[in-house]
PDB file of C-alpha atoms in Angstrom:
ATOM      1  CA  UNK A 272      35.588  67.711  75.526  1.00 43.00           C
ATOM      2  CA  UNK A 273      37.848  68.541  72.898  1.00 44.00           C
ATOM      3  CA  UNK A 274      36.003  67.863  69.524  1.00 65.00           C
ATOM      4  CA  UNK A 275      39.188  68.765  67.306  1.00 76.00           C
ATOM      5  CA  UNK A 276      41.766  66.406  66.206  1.00 80.00           C
ATOM      6  CA  UNK A 277      44.478  65.346  68.571  1.00 84.00           C
ATOM      7  CA  UNK A 278      47.929  64.342  67.737  1.00 84.00           C
ATOM      8  CA  UNK A 279      49.892  62.214  70.138  1.00 85.00           C
ATOM      9  CA  UNK A 280      53.816  62.820  69.727  1.00 84.00           C
ATOM     10  CA  UNK A 281      56.206  59.919  71.574  1.00 84.00           C
ATOM     11  CA  UNK A 282      59.756  59.655  71.781  1.00 84.00           C
ATOM     12  CA  UNK A 283      60.751  55.945  72.634  1.00 84.00           C
ATOM     13  CA  UNK A 284      64.316  54.895  73.234  1.00 86.00           C
ATOM     14  CA  UNK A 285      64.616  51.123  71.948  1.00 83.00           C
ATOM     15  CA  UNK A 286      67.208  48.555  72.882  1.00 83.00           C
ATOM     16  CA  UNK A 287      69.643  48.799  69.959  1.00 80.00           C
ATOM     17  CA  UNK A 288      69.960  44.805  69.596  1.00 81.00           C
ATOM     18  CA  UNK A 289      66.446  44.238  69.044  1.00 80.00           C
ATOM     19  CA  UNK A 290      65.770  46.633  66.372  1.00 79.00           C
ATOM     20  CA  UNK A 291      64.066  44.161  64.066  1.00 80.00           C
ATOM     21  CA  UNK A 292      61.608  43.094  66.975  1.00 81.00           C
ATOM     22  CA  UNK A 293      61.086  46.810  67.508  1.00 81.00           C
ATOM     23  CA  UNK A 294      60.008  47.280  63.950  1.00 82.00           C
ATOM     24  CA  UNK A 295      57.483  44.502  63.832  1.00 84.00           C
ATOM     25  CA  UNK A 296      56.024  46.000  67.228  1.00 83.00           C
ATOM     26  CA  UNK A 297      55.854  49.251  66.214  1.00 83.00           C
ATOM     27  CA  UNK A 298      53.707  48.328  62.862  1.00 84.00           C
ATOM     28  CA  UNK A 299      51.584  45.856  64.954  1.00 86.00           C
ATOM     29  CA  UNK A 300      50.481  48.779  67.261  1.00 85.00           C
ATOM     30  CA  UNK A 301      49.624  50.779  64.042  1.00 85.00           C
ATOM     31  CA  UNK A 302      47.604  47.685  62.789  1.00 86.00           C
ATOM     32  CA  UNK A 303      45.739  47.672  65.953  1.00 87.00           C
ATOM     33  CA  UNK A 304      44.979  51.335  66.254  1.00 89.00           C
ATOM     34  CA  UNK A 305      43.766  51.406  62.489  1.00 86.00           C
ATOM     35  CA  UNK A 306      40.754  49.538  63.544  1.00 86.00           C
ATOM     36  CA  UNK A 307      39.509  51.753  66.110  1.00 88.00           C
ATOM     37  CA  UNK A 308      36.810  54.555  64.980  1.00 89.00           C
ATOM     38  CA  UNK A 309      38.457  58.023  64.977  1.00 89.00           C
ATOM     39  CA  UNK A 310      41.727  56.815  64.011  1.00 89.00           C
ATOM     40  CA  UNK A 311      43.350  59.408  61.332  1.00 86.00           C
ATOM     41  CA  UNK A 312      46.928  58.002  60.850  1.00 85.00           C
ATOM     42  CA  UNK A 313      50.373  57.442  62.138  1.00 84.00           C
ATOM     43  CA  UNK A 314      54.134  57.520  61.522  1.00 81.00           C
ATOM     44  CA  UNK A 315      57.260  56.770  62.739  1.00 80.00           C
ATOM     45  CA  UNK A 316      60.835  57.403  62.348  1.00 80.00           C
ATOM     46  CA  UNK A 317      64.491  56.391  63.649  1.00 76.00           C
ATOM     47  CA  UNK A 318      66.546  59.505  64.414  1.00 72.00           C
ATOM     48  CA  UNK A 319      69.601  57.993  62.639  1.00 75.00           C
ATOM     49  CA  UNK A 320      70.656  54.356  61.197  1.00 74.00           C
ATOM     50  CA  UNK A 321      72.531  53.787  64.413  1.00 73.00           C
ATOM     51  CA  UNK A 322      69.951  55.655  66.733  1.00 76.00           C
ATOM     52  CA  UNK A 323      67.977  54.222  69.617  1.00 81.00           C
ATOM     53  CA  UNK A 324      65.874  56.833  69.430  1.00 84.00           C
ATOM     54  CA  UNK A 325      62.348  56.493  67.624  1.00 82.00           C
ATOM     55  CA  UNK A 326      59.875  59.470  66.933  1.00 83.00           C
ATOM     56  CA  UNK A 327      56.046  58.150  66.506  1.00 84.00           C
ATOM     57  CA  UNK A 328      53.071  60.306  66.109  1.00 83.00           C
ATOM     58  CA  UNK A 329      49.513  59.029  65.869  1.00 85.00           C
ATOM     59  CA  UNK A 330      46.252  60.824  65.637  1.00 85.00           C
ATOM     60  CA  UNK A 331      42.436  60.418  66.496  1.00 87.00           C
ATOM     61  CA  UNK A 332      39.570  62.489  65.335  1.00 86.00           C
ATOM     62  CA  UNK A 333      38.693  63.975  69.021  1.00 86.00           C
ATOM     63  CA  UNK A 334      39.542  63.058  72.800  1.00 86.00           C
ATOM     64  CA  UNK A 335      36.905  60.572  72.932  1.00 89.00           C
ATOM     65  CA  UNK A 336      38.010  58.139  70.422  1.00 89.00           C
ATOM     66  CA  UNK A 337      41.677  58.675  71.237  1.00 88.00           C
ATOM     67  CA  UNK A 338      40.888  57.786  74.943  1.00 88.00           C
ATOM     68  CA  UNK A 339      38.900  54.681  73.661  1.00 89.00           C
ATOM     69  CA  UNK A 340      42.275  53.424  71.934  1.00 88.00           C
ATOM     70  CA  UNK A 341      44.601  54.535  74.804  1.00 87.00           C
ATOM     71  CA  UNK A 342      42.161  52.562  77.415  1.00 88.00           C
ATOM     72  CA  UNK A 343      41.628  49.637  75.099  1.00 89.00           C
ATOM     73  CA  UNK A 344      43.103  46.056  76.163  1.00 88.00           C
ATOM     74  CA  UNK A 345      44.558  46.105  72.653  1.00 87.00           C
ATOM     75  CA  UNK A 346      46.952  48.719  73.222  1.00 87.00           C
ATOM     76  CA  UNK A 347      47.625  47.470  76.957  1.00 88.00           C
ATOM     77  CA  UNK A 348      48.385  44.130  75.571  1.00 87.00           C
ATOM     78  CA  UNK A 349      50.657  45.680  72.699  1.00 86.00           C
ATOM     79  CA  UNK A 350      52.301  47.923  75.193  1.00 85.00           C
ATOM     80  CA  UNK A 351      53.077  44.858  77.405  1.00 85.00           C
ATOM     81  CA  UNK A 352      54.733  43.108  74.219  1.00 83.00           C
ATOM     82  CA  UNK A 353      57.351  46.143  74.086  1.00 82.00           C
ATOM     83  CA  UNK A 354      58.609  46.098  77.644  1.00 81.00           C
ATOM     84  CA  UNK A 355      61.359  43.972  76.853  1.00 77.00           C
ATOM     85  CA  UNK A 356      62.931  46.512  74.314  1.00 76.00           C
ATOM     86  CA  UNK A 357      61.501  49.814  75.099  1.00 79.00           C
ATOM     87  CA  UNK A 358      63.560  51.302  77.584  1.00 72.00           C
ATOM     88  CA  UNK A 359      62.109  54.975  77.989  1.00 71.00           C
ATOM     89  CA  UNK A 360      59.515  57.157  76.492  1.00 69.00           C
ATOM     90  CA  UNK A 361      57.794  60.438  76.803  1.00 72.00           C
ATOM     91  CA  UNK A 362      54.658  61.582  75.000  1.00 72.00           C
ATOM     92  CA  UNK A 363      52.862  64.818  74.236  1.00 70.00           C
ATOM     93  CA  UNK A 364      49.545  65.906  73.105  1.00 71.00           C
ATOM     94  CA  UNK A 365      48.592  68.412  70.530  1.00 62.00           C
ATOM     95  CA  UNK A 366      45.387  69.420  68.928  1.00 58.00           C
ATOM     96  CA  UNK A 367      44.861  70.791  65.308  1.00 44.00           C
ATOM     97  CA  UNK A 368      47.054  69.803  62.222  1.00 38.00           C
ATOM     98  CA  UNK A 369      49.964  71.626  63.385  1.00 40.00           C
ATOM     99  CA  UNK A 370      50.483  68.638  65.757  1.00 41.00           C
ATOM    100  CA  UNK A 371      52.109  66.487  62.939  1.00 38.00           C
ATOM    101  CA  UNK A 372      54.666  69.158  62.363  1.00 38.00           C
ATOM    102  CA  UNK A 373      55.830  70.167  65.731  1.00 42.00           C
ATOM    103  CA  UNK A 374      59.216  68.848  67.029  1.00 42.00           C
ATOM    104  CA  UNK A 375      58.963  65.678  68.678  1.00 41.00           C
ATOM    105  CA  UNK A 376      59.011  65.431  72.367  1.00 40.00           C
ATOM    106  CA  UNK A 377      62.772  65.746  74.026  1.00 37.00           C
ATOM    107  CA  UNK A 378      63.990  64.038  77.073  1.00 37.00           C
ATOM    108  CA  UNK A 379      62.851  60.733  78.524  1.00 35.00           C
ATOM    109  CA  UNK A 380      60.929  59.320  81.263  1.00 34.00           C
ATOM    110  CA  UNK A 381      60.732  55.741  82.495  1.00 37.00           C
ATOM    111  CA  UNK A 382      58.318  53.928  80.044  1.00 38.00           C
ATOM    112  CA  UNK A 383      56.560  52.334  83.249  1.00 37.00           C
ATOM    113  CA  UNK A 384      56.173  55.133  86.269  1.00 36.00           C
ATOM    114  CA  UNK A 385      56.590  53.588  89.680  1.00 36.00           C
ATOM    115  CA  UNK A 386      53.244  55.270  90.341  1.00 38.00           C
ATOM    116  CA  UNK A 387      50.750  54.764  87.513  1.00 38.00           C
ATOM    117  CA  UNK A 388      48.599  57.536  88.686  1.00 38.00           C
ATOM    118  CA  UNK A 389      51.602  60.252  89.376  1.00 37.00           C
ATOM    119  CA  UNK A 390      52.489  60.733  85.746  1.00 40.00           C
ATOM    120  CA  UNK A 391      50.783  62.643  83.054  1.00 42.00           C
ATOM    121  CA  UNK A 392      49.298  60.666  80.652  1.00 42.00           C
ATOM    122  CA  UNK A 393      50.040  57.235  82.619  1.00 44.00           C
ATOM    123  CA  UNK A 394      49.709  53.981  80.775  1.00 42.00           C
ATOM    124  CA  UNK A 395      46.748  51.721  81.541  1.00 46.00           C
ATOM    125  CA  UNK A 396      47.510  48.784  83.596  1.00 53.00           C
ATOM    126  CA  UNK A 397      48.197  45.884  80.997  1.00 56.00           C
ATOM    127  CA  UNK A 398      45.780  42.683  81.523  1.00 66.00           C
ATOM    128  CA  UNK A 399      47.455  39.639  83.698  1.00 73.00           C
ATOM    129  CA  UNK A 400      49.739  37.404  81.352  1.00 72.00           C
ATOM    130  CA  UNK A 401      47.222  34.750  82.038  1.00 80.00           C
ATOM    131  CA  UNK A 402      44.332  36.751  80.753  1.00 80.00           C
ATOM    132  CA  UNK A 403      46.465  37.591  77.610  1.00 77.00           C
ATOM    133  CA  UNK A 404      47.353  34.017  77.077  1.00 80.00           C
ATOM    134  CA  UNK A 405      43.466  32.861  77.561  1.00 83.00           C
ATOM    135  CA  UNK A 406      42.410  35.410  75.007  1.00 83.00           C
ATOM    136  CA  UNK A 407      44.797  34.501  72.396  1.00 83.00           C
ATOM    137  CA  UNK A 408      43.845  30.774  73.005  1.00 87.00           C
ATOM    138  CA  UNK A 409      40.243  31.665  72.710  1.00 88.00           C
ATOM    139  CA  UNK A 410      40.753  33.331  69.088  1.00 86.00           C
ATOM    140  CA  UNK A 411      43.224  30.932  68.066  1.00 87.00           C
ATOM    141  CA  UNK A 412      41.734  27.493  68.784  1.00 91.00           C
ATOM    142  CA  UNK A 413      38.641  27.889  66.805  1.00 92.00           C
ATOM    143  CA  UNK A 414      40.733  29.611  63.712  1.00 91.00           C
ATOM    144  CA  UNK A 415      43.302  26.938  63.908  1.00 91.00           C
ATOM    145  CA  UNK A 416      40.545  24.208  64.093  1.00 93.00           C
ATOM    146  CA  UNK A 417      38.444  25.680  61.017  1.00 93.00           C
ATOM    147  CA  UNK A 418      41.845  25.854  59.130  1.00 92.00           C
ATOM    148  CA  UNK A 419      42.857  22.329  59.848  1.00 91.00           C
ATOM    149  CA  UNK A 420      39.308  20.644  59.132  1.00 92.00           C
ATOM    150  CA  UNK A 421      39.444  22.755  55.779  1.00 93.00           C
ATOM    151  CA  UNK A 422      43.100  21.984  54.578  1.00 91.00           C
ATOM    152  CA  UNK A 423      42.564  18.373  55.555  1.00 90.00           C
ATOM    153  CA  UNK A 424      40.245  18.145  52.425  1.00 92.00           C
ATOM    154  CA  UNK A 425      42.709  18.697  50.362  1.00 91.00           C
ATOM    155  CA  UNK A 426      44.307  14.942  49.145  1.00 90.00           C
ATOM    156  CA  UNK A 427      47.819  16.251  48.806  1.00 92.00           C
ATOM    157  CA  UNK A 428      48.035  17.896  52.437  1.00 90.00           C
ATOM    158  CA  UNK A 429      49.041  14.801  54.208  1.00 89.00           C
ATOM    159  CA  UNK A 430      51.919  14.286  52.037  1.00 92.00           C
ATOM    160  CA  UNK A 431      53.293  17.497  52.806  1.00 91.00           C
ATOM    161  CA  UNK A 432      56.142  17.436  55.117  1.00 91.00           C
ATOM    162  CA  UNK A 433      55.624  18.532  58.796  1.00 89.00           C
ATOM    163  CA  UNK A 434      57.722  21.567  58.685  1.00 90.00           C
ATOM    164  CA  UNK A 435      56.044  22.847  55.424  1.00 91.00           C
ATOM    165  CA  UNK A 436      52.548  22.165  56.915  1.00 89.00           C
ATOM    166  CA  UNK A 437      53.526  24.213  60.229  1.00 89.00           C
ATOM    167  CA  UNK A 438      54.969  26.937  57.956  1.00 89.00           C
ATOM    168  CA  UNK A 439      51.965  27.299  55.836  1.00 90.00           C
ATOM    169  CA  UNK A 440      49.670  27.157  58.910  1.00 90.00           C
ATOM    170  CA  UNK A 441      51.562  29.844  60.663  1.00 87.00           C
ATOM    171  CA  UNK A 442      51.931  31.969  57.569  1.00 87.00           C
ATOM    172  CA  UNK A 443      48.005  31.905  56.872  1.00 89.00           C
ATOM    173  CA  UNK A 444      46.954  32.112  60.412  1.00 88.00           C
ATOM    174  CA  UNK A 445      49.321  34.991  61.960  1.00 84.00           C
ATOM    175  CA  UNK A 446      47.742  37.999  59.921  1.00 81.00           C
ATOM    176  CA  UNK A 447      44.061  36.648  60.164  1.00 85.00           C
ATOM    177  CA  UNK A 448      44.807  36.497  64.227  1.00 82.00           C
ATOM    178  CA  UNK A 449      46.726  39.858  64.072  1.00 74.00           C
ATOM    179  CA  UNK A 450      44.183  41.817  61.755  1.00 70.00           C
ATOM    180  CA  UNK A 451      41.016  40.550  62.541  1.00 79.00           C
ATOM    181  CA  UNK A 452      40.544  37.935  65.534  1.00 83.00           C
ATOM    182  CA  UNK A 453      42.481  39.110  68.432  1.00 78.00           C
ATOM    183  CA  UNK A 454      40.954  42.775  68.070  1.00 74.00           C
ATOM    184  CA  UNK A 455      37.722  41.208  67.997  1.00 79.00           C
ATOM    185  CA  UNK A 456      38.217  38.805  71.044  1.00 81.00           C
ATOM    186  CA  UNK A 457      39.975  41.500  72.906  1.00 76.00           C
ATOM    187  CA  UNK A 458      37.024  43.920  72.552  1.00 74.00           C
ATOM    188  CA  UNK A 459      34.481  41.244  73.360  1.00 81.00           C
ATOM    189  CA  UNK A 460      36.460  40.450  76.375  1.00 81.00           C
ATOM    190  CA  UNK A 461      37.120  44.185  77.488  1.00 73.00           C
ATOM    191  CA  UNK A 462      35.349  44.101  80.934  1.00 74.00           C
ATOM    192  CA  UNK A 463      37.140  41.006  81.996  1.00 80.00           C
ATOM    193  CA  UNK A 464      40.575  41.938  80.769  1.00 72.00           C
ATOM    194  CA  UNK A 465      40.915  45.262  81.946  1.00 62.00           C
ATOM    195  CA  UNK A 466      41.611  45.461  85.741  1.00 55.00           C
ATOM    196  CA  UNK A 467      39.023  47.307  87.699  1.00 50.00           C
ATOM    197  CA  UNK A 468      40.099  50.802  88.776  1.00 45.00           C
ATOM    198  CA  UNK A 469      37.842  50.829  91.510  1.00 41.00           C
ATOM    199  CA  UNK A 470      39.483  51.729  94.900  1.00 38.00           C
TER     200      UNK A 470
END
């Protein structure tokens, strides 16, 4: 097994009508990967202001830590979220620091292969949507309950209009869920979330 750093270079074609969503999606993936041991950094650029081609790089300390991320339920969940606007992708792996400076991969292949076992570096299967929903609920319910109980102690909270209360709640809880709660919940439920590869 390789012990030197590994860089993954990815070329993705994104629906040009959903650039804002894609930008948030990419950053969410970076935030999730950043919590994994061995993550050394990442970067992404668009080919041009009007281009639908995005070049992305991320780097892990070795093959073992890279595979832990690539097989994680967090990454599967994240990739599933991008299916609506990532139209095609191609990835290459390189070892050593030179991987950061090579030209990104060119050409494109379908983002989801018909036969997951046939493509080099095929993506792991995403957990079923109902399992994703259960995982999100398991994290969101206690966090929302705790926040609601704490904020209710403020005597002025009941006087705040409903729209502002929902706005404040979502602004506070969304980053908590994204950065802390969801990664921990999915890690704890890893064996249940990831479909069995047996057979």
